[in-house]
PDB file of C-alpha atoms in Angstrom:
ATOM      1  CA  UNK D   1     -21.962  -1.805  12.748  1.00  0.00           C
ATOM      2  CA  UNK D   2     -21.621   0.514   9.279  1.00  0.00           C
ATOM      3  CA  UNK D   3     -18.466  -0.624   7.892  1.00  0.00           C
ATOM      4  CA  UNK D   4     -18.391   2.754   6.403  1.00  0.00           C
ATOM      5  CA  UNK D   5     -18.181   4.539  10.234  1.00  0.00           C
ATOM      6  CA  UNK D   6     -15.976   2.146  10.920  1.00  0.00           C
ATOM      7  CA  UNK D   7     -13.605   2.921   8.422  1.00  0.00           C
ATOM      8  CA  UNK D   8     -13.929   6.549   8.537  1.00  0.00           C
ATOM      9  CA  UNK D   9     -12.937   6.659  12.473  1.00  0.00           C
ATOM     10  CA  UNK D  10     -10.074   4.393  11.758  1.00  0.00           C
ATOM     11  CA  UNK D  11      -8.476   6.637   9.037  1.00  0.00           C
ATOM     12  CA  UNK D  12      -9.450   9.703  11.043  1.00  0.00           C
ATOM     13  CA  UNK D  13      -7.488   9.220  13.714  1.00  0.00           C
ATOM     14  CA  UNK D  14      -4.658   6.880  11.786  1.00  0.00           C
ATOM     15  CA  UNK D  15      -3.901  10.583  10.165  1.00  0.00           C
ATOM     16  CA  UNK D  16      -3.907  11.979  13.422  1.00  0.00           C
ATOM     17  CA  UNK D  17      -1.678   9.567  14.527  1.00  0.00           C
ATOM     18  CA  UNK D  18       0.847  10.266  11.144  1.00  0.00           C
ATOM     19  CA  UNK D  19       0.542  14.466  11.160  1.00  0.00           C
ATOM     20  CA  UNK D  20       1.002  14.311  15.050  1.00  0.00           C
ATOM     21  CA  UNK D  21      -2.462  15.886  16.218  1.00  0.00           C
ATOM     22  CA  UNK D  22      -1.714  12.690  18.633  1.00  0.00           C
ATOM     23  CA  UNK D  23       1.874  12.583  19.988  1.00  0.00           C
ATOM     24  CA  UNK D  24       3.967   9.612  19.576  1.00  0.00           C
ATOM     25  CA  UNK D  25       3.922   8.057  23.680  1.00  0.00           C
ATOM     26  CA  UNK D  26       1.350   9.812  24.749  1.00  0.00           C
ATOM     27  CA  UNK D  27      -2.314   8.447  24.860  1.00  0.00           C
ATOM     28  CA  UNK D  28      -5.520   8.465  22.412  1.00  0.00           C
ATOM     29  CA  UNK D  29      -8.425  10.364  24.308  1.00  0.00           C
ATOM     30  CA  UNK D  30     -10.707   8.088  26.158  1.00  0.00           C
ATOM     31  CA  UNK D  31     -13.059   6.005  24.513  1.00  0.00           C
ATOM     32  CA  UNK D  32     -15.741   8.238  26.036  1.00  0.00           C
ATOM     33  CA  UNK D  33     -14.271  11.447  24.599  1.00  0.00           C
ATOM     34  CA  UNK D  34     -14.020   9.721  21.020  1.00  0.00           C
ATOM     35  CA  UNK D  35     -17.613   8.408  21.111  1.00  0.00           C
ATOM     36  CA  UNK D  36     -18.878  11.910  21.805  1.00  0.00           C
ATOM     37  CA  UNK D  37     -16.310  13.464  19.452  1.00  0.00           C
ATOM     38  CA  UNK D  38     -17.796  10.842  16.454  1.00  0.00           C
ATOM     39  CA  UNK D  39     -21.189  10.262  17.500  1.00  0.00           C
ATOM     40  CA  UNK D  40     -20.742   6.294  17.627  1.00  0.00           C
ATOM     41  CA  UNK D  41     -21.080   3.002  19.691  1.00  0.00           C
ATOM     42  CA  UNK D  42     -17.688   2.008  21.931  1.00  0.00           C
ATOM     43  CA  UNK D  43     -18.127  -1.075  19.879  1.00  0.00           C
ATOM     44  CA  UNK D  44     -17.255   0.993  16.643  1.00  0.00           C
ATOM     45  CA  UNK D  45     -14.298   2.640  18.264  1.00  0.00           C
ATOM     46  CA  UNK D  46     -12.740  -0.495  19.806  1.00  0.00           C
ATOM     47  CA  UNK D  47     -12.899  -2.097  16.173  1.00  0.00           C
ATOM     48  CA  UNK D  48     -11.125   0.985  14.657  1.00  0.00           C
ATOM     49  CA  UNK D  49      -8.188   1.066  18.241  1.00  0.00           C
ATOM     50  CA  UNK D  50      -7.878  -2.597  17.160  1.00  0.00           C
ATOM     51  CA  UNK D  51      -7.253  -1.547  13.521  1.00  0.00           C
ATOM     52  CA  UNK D  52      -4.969   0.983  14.450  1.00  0.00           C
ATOM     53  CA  UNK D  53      -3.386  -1.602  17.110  1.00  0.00           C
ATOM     54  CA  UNK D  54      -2.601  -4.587  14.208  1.00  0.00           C
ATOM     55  CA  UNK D  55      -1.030  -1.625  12.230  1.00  0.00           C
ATOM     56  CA  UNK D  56       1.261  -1.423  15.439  1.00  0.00           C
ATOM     57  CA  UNK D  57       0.314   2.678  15.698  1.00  0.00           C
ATOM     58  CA  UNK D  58      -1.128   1.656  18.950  1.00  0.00           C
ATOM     59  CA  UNK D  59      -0.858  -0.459  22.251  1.00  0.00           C
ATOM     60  CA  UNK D  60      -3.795  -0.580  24.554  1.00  0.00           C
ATOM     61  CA  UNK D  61      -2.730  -0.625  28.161  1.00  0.00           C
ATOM     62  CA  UNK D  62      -4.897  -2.244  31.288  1.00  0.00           C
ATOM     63  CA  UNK D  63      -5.703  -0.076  33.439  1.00  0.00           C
ATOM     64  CA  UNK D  64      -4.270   3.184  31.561  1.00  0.00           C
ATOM     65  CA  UNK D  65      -5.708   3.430  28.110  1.00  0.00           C
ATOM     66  CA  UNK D  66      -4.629   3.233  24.616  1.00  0.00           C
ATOM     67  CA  UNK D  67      -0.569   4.407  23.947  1.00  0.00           C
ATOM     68  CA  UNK D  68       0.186   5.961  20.599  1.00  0.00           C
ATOM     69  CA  UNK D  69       3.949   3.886  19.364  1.00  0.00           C
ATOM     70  CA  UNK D  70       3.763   5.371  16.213  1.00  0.00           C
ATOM     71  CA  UNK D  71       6.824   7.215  15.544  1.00  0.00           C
ATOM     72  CA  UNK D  72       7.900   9.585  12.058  1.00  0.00           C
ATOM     73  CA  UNK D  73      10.868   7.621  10.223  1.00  0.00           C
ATOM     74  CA  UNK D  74      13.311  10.205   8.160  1.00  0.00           C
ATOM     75  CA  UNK D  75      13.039   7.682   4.988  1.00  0.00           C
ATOM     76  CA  UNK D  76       9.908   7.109   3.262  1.00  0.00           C
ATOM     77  CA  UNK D  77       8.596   3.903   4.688  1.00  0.00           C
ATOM     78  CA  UNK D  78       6.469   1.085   3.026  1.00  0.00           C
ATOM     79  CA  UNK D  79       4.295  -1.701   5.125  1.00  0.00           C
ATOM     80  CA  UNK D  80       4.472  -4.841   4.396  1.00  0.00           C
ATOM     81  CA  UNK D  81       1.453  -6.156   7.093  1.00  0.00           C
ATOM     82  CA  UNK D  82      -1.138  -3.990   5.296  1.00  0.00           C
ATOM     83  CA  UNK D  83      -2.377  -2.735   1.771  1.00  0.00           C
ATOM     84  CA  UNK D  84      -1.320   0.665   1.533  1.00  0.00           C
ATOM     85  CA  UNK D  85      -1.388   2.195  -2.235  1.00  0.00           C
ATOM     86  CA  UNK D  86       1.566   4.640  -3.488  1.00  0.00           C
ATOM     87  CA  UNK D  87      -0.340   7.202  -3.238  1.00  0.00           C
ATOM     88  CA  UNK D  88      -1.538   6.343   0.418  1.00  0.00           C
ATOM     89  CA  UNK D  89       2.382   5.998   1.438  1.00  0.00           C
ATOM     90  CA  UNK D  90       3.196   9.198  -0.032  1.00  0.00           C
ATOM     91  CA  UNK D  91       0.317  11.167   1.952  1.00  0.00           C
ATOM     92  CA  UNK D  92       1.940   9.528   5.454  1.00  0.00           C
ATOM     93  CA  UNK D  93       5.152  10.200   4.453  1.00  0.00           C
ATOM     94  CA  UNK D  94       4.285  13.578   3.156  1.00  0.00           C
ATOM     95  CA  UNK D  95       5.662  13.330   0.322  1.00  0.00           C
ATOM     96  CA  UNK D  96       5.415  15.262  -3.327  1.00  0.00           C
ATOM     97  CA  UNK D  97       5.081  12.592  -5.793  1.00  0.00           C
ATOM     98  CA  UNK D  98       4.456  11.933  -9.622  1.00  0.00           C
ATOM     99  CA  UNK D  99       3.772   8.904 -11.164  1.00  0.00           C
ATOM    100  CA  UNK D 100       4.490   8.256 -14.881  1.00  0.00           C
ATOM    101  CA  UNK D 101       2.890   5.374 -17.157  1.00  0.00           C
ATOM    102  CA  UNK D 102       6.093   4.019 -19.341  1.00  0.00           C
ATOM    103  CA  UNK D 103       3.820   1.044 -20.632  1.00  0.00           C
ATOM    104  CA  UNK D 104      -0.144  -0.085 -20.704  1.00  0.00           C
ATOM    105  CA  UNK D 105      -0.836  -2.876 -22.767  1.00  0.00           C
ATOM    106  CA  UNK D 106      -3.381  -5.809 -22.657  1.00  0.00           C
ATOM    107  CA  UNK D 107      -1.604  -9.005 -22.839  1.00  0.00           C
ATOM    108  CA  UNK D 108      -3.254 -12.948 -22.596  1.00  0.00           C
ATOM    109  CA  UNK D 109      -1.560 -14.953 -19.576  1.00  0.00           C
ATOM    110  CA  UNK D 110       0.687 -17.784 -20.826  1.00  0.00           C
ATOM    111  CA  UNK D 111       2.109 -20.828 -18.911  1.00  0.00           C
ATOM    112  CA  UNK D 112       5.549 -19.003 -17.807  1.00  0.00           C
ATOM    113  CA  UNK D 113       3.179 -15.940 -16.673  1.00  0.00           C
ATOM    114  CA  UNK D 114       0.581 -17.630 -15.171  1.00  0.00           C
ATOM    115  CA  UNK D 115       3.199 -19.498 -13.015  1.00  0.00           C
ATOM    116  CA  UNK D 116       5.014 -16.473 -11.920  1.00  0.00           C
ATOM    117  CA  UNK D 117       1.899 -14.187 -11.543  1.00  0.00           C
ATOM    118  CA  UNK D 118      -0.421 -16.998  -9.926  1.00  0.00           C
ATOM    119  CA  UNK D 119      -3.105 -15.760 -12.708  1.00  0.00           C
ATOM    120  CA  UNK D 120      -4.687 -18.192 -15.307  1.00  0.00           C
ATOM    121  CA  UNK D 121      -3.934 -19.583 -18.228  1.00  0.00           C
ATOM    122  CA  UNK D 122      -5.966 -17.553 -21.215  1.00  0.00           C
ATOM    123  CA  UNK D 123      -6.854 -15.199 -18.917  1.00  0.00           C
ATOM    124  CA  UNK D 124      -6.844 -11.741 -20.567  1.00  0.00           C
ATOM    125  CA  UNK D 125      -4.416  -8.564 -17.985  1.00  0.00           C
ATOM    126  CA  UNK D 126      -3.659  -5.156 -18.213  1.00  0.00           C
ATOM    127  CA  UNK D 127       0.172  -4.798 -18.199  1.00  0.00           C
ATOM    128  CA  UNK D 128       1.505  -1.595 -16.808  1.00  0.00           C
ATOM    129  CA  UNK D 129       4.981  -0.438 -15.599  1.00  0.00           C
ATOM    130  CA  UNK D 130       4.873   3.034 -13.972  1.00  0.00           C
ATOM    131  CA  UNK D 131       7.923   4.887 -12.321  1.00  0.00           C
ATOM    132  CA  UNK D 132       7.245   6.646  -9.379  1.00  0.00           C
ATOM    133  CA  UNK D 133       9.198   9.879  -8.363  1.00  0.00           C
ATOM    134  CA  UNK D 134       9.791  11.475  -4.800  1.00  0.00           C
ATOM    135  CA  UNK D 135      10.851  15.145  -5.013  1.00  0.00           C
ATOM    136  CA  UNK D 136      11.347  14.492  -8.150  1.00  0.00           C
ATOM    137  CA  UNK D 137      13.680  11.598  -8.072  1.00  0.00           C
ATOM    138  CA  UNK D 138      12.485   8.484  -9.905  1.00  0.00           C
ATOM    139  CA  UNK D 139      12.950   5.543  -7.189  1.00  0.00           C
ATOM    140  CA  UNK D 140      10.374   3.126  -7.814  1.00  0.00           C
ATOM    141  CA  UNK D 141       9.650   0.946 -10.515  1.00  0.00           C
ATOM    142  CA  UNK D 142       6.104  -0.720 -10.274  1.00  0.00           C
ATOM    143  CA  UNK D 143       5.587  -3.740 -12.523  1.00  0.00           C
ATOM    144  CA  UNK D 144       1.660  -4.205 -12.529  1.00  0.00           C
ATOM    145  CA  UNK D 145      -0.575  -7.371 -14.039  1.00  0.00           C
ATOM    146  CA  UNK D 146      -4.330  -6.617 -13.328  1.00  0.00           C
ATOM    147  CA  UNK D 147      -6.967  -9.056 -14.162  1.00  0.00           C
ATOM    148  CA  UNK D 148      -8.845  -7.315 -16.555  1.00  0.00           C
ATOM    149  CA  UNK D 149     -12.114  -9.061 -16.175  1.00  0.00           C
ATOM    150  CA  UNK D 150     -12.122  -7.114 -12.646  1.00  0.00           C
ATOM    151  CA  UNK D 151     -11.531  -3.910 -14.322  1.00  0.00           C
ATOM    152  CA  UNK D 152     -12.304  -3.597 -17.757  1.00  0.00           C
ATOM    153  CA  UNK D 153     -12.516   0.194 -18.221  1.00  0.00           C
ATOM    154  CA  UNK D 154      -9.017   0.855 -16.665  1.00  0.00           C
ATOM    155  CA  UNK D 155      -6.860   3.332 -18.652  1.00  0.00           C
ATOM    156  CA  UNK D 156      -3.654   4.541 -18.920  1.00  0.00           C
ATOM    157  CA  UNK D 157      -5.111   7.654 -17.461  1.00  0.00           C
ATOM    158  CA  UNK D 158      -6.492   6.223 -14.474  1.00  0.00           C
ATOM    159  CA  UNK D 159      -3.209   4.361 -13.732  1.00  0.00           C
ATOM    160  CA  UNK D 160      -1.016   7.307 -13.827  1.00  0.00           C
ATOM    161  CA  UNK D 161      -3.340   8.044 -10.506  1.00  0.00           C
ATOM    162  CA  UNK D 162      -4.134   5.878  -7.811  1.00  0.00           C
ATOM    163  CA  UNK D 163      -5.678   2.332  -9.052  1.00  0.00           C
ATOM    164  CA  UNK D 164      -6.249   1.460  -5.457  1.00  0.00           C
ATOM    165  CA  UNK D 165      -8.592   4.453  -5.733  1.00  0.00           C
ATOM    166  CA  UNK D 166     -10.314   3.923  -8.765  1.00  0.00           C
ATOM    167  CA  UNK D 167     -11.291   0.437  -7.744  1.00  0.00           C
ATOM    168  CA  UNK D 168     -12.339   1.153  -4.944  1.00  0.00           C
ATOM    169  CA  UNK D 169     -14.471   4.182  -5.666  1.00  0.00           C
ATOM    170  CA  UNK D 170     -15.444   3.562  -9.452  1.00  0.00           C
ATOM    171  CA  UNK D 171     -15.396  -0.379  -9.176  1.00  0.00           C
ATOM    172  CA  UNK D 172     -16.419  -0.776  -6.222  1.00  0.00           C
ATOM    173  CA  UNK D 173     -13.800  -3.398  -5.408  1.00  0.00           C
ATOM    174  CA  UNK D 174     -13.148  -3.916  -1.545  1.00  0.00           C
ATOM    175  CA  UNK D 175      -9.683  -5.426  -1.911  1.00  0.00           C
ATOM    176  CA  UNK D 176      -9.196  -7.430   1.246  1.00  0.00           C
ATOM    177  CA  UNK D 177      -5.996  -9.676   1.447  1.00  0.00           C
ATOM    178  CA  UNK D 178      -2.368  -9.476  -0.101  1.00  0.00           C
ATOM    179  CA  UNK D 179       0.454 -11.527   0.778  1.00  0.00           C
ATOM    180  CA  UNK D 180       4.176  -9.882  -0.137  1.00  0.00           C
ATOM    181  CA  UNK D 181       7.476 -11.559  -0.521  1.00  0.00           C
ATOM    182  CA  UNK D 182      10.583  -9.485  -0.112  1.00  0.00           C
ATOM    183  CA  UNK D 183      13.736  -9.826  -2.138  1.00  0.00           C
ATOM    184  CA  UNK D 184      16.982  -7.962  -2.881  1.00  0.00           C
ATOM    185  CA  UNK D 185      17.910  -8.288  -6.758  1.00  0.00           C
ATOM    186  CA  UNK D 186      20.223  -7.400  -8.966  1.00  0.00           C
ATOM    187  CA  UNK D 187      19.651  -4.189 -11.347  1.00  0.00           C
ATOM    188  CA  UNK D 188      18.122  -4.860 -14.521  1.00  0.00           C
ATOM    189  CA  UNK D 189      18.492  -2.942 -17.490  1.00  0.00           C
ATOM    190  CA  UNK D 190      15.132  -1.781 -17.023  1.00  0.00           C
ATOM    191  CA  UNK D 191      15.537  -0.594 -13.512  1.00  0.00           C
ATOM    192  CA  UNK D 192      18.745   1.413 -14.567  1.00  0.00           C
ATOM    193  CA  UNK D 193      16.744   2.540 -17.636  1.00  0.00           C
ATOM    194  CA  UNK D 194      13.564   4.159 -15.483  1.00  0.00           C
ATOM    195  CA  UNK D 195      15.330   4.663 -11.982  1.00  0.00           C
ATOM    196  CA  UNK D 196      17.688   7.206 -10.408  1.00  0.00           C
ATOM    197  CA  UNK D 197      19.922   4.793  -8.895  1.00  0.00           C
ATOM    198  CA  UNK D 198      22.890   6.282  -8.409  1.00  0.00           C
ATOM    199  CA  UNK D 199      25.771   4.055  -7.444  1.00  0.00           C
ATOM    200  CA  UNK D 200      23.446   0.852  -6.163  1.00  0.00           C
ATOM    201  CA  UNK D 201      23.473  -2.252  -8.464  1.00  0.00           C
ATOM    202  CA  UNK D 202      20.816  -3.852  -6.890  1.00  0.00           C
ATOM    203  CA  UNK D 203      17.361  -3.269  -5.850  1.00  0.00           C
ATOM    204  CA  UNK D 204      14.754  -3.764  -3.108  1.00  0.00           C
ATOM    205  CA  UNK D 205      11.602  -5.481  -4.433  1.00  0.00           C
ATOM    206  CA  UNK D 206       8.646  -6.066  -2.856  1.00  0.00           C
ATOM    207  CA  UNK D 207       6.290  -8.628  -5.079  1.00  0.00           C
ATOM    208  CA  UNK D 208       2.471  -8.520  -4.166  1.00  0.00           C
ATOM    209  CA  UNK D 209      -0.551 -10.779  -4.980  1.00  0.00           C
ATOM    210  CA  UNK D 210      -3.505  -9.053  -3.723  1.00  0.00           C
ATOM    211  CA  UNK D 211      -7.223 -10.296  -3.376  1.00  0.00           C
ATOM    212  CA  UNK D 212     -10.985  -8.662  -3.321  1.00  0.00           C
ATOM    213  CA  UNK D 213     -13.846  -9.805  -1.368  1.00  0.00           C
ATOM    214  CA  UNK D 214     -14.827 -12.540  -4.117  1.00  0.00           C
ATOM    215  CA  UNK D 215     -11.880 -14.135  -3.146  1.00  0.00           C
ATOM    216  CA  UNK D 216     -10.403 -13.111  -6.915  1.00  0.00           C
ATOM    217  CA  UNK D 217      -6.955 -12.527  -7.357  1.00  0.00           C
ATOM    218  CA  UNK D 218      -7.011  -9.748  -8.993  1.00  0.00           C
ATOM    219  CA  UNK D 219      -3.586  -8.210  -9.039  1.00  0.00           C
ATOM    220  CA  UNK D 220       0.416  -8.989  -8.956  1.00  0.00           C
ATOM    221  CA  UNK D 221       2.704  -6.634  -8.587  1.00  0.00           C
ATOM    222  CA  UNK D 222       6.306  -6.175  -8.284  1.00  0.00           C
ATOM    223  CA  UNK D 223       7.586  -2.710  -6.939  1.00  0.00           C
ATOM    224  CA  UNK D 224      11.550  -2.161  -7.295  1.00  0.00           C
ATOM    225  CA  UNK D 225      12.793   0.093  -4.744  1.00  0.00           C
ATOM    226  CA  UNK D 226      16.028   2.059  -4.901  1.00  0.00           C
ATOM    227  CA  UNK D 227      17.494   0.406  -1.670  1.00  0.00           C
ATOM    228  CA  UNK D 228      18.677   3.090  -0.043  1.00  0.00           C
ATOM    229  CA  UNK D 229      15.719   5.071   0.413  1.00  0.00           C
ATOM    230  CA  UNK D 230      13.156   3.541   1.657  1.00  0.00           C
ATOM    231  CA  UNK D 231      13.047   1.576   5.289  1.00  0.00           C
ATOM    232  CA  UNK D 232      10.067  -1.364   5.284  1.00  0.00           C
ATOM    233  CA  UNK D 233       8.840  -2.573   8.325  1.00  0.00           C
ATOM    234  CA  UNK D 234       6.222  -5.049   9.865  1.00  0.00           C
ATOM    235  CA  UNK D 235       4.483  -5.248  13.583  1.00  0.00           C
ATOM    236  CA  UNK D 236       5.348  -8.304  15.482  1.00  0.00           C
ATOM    237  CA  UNK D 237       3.584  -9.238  18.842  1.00  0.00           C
ATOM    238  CA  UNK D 238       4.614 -11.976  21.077  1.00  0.00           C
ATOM    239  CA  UNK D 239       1.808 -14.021  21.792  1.00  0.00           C
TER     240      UNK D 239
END
């Protein structure tokens, strides 16, 4: 099956899903009606359901079909079961956005970074920090290391836009896994520096190592959340 068709059915109707073409508790069209409607296999469709299922926009019910759960949130949400770029959220959320690149630096990984980051020793990263603004509003602060050996034209232009993006359409990087580890910290001085955080002294962070299909880690990433605005949430199924 084209990975490409694959993919393109499985964002399709995930956007269909999120600007409710497809109403949340009602049901997907058959699998019939969406093999005519994208001129594909029922094995390509069932792939892109299951997609959609794991993301826990869907359920599939015996005997009646496949039930849409997904449901608009009033906060801007972030998922923590897949990899979803800023720029992705902000599109499902509908969102205005603007991101702004506050540092971009190449640095060499030491002991104390290559511990925290999970990158090696010697190893030569870009460094970024970028705040991200919603409706103008500065609420995120993302803390990026990128392997540069992965990536070595990346610029401080192309990371004021989506990175996720450039990768995966300039690169050619299929990024593949991430795990993320949830925290609530204190405020740094950088945080209140960058971030609208009104009367909150802590923040929400969210701290990323994400893989390509080399098996390379080639990012870690910490994104500091103003707490209040912004609800993240998981699928869980009981097995």
């Amino acid at each position: 099956m084209p990975a490409l068709k694959f993919d393109s059915i499985y964002r399709d109707l995930k956007e269909k899903i999120e600007n409710g073409t497809y109403q949340p508790n009602t049901m997907l069209p058959s699998e019939n009606t969406l093999t005519g409607q994208y001129g594909c296999s029922r094995n390509t469709v069932r792939r892109a359901i299951a997609s959609l299922q794991k993301l826990g926009c869907v359920q599939s019910i015996h005997g009646k079909g496949v039930q849409i759960l997904y449901t608009p949130v009033r906060q801007a949400n972030f998922r923590v079961g897949g990899i979803e770029s800023f720029a992705e959220s902000a599109r499902r959320n509908n969102l205005k956005t603007t991101t702004k690149v506050v540092q971009f630096v190449t640095i060499k990984i030491d002991e104390r970074t290559s511990l925290r980051t999970g990158f090696p020793v010697e190893a030569e990263a870009f460094y970024i920090q970028r705040v991200r603004s919603i409706d103008g509003r500065p609420v995120i602060l993302d803390v990026n290391v990128f392997l540069k050996s992965e990536m070595p034209e990346l610029t401080k232009k192309k990371a004021a836009g989506s990175i996720y993006k450039y990768l995966e359409d300039e690169v050619g990087m299929k990024i593949v896994t991430s795990t993320r580890m949830i925290t609530a910290e204190r405020a740094t001085p950088v945080d209140l520096k960058y971030m609208d955080l009104q009367d909150y002294d802590f923040v929400a962070v969210v701290t990323s190592r994400t893989f390509n299909d080399k098996g390379i880690q080639f990012e870690w990433t910490q994104s500091r959340h103003r707490p209040d605005y912004f609800v993240f949430y998981d699928t869980a199924a009981r097995r």
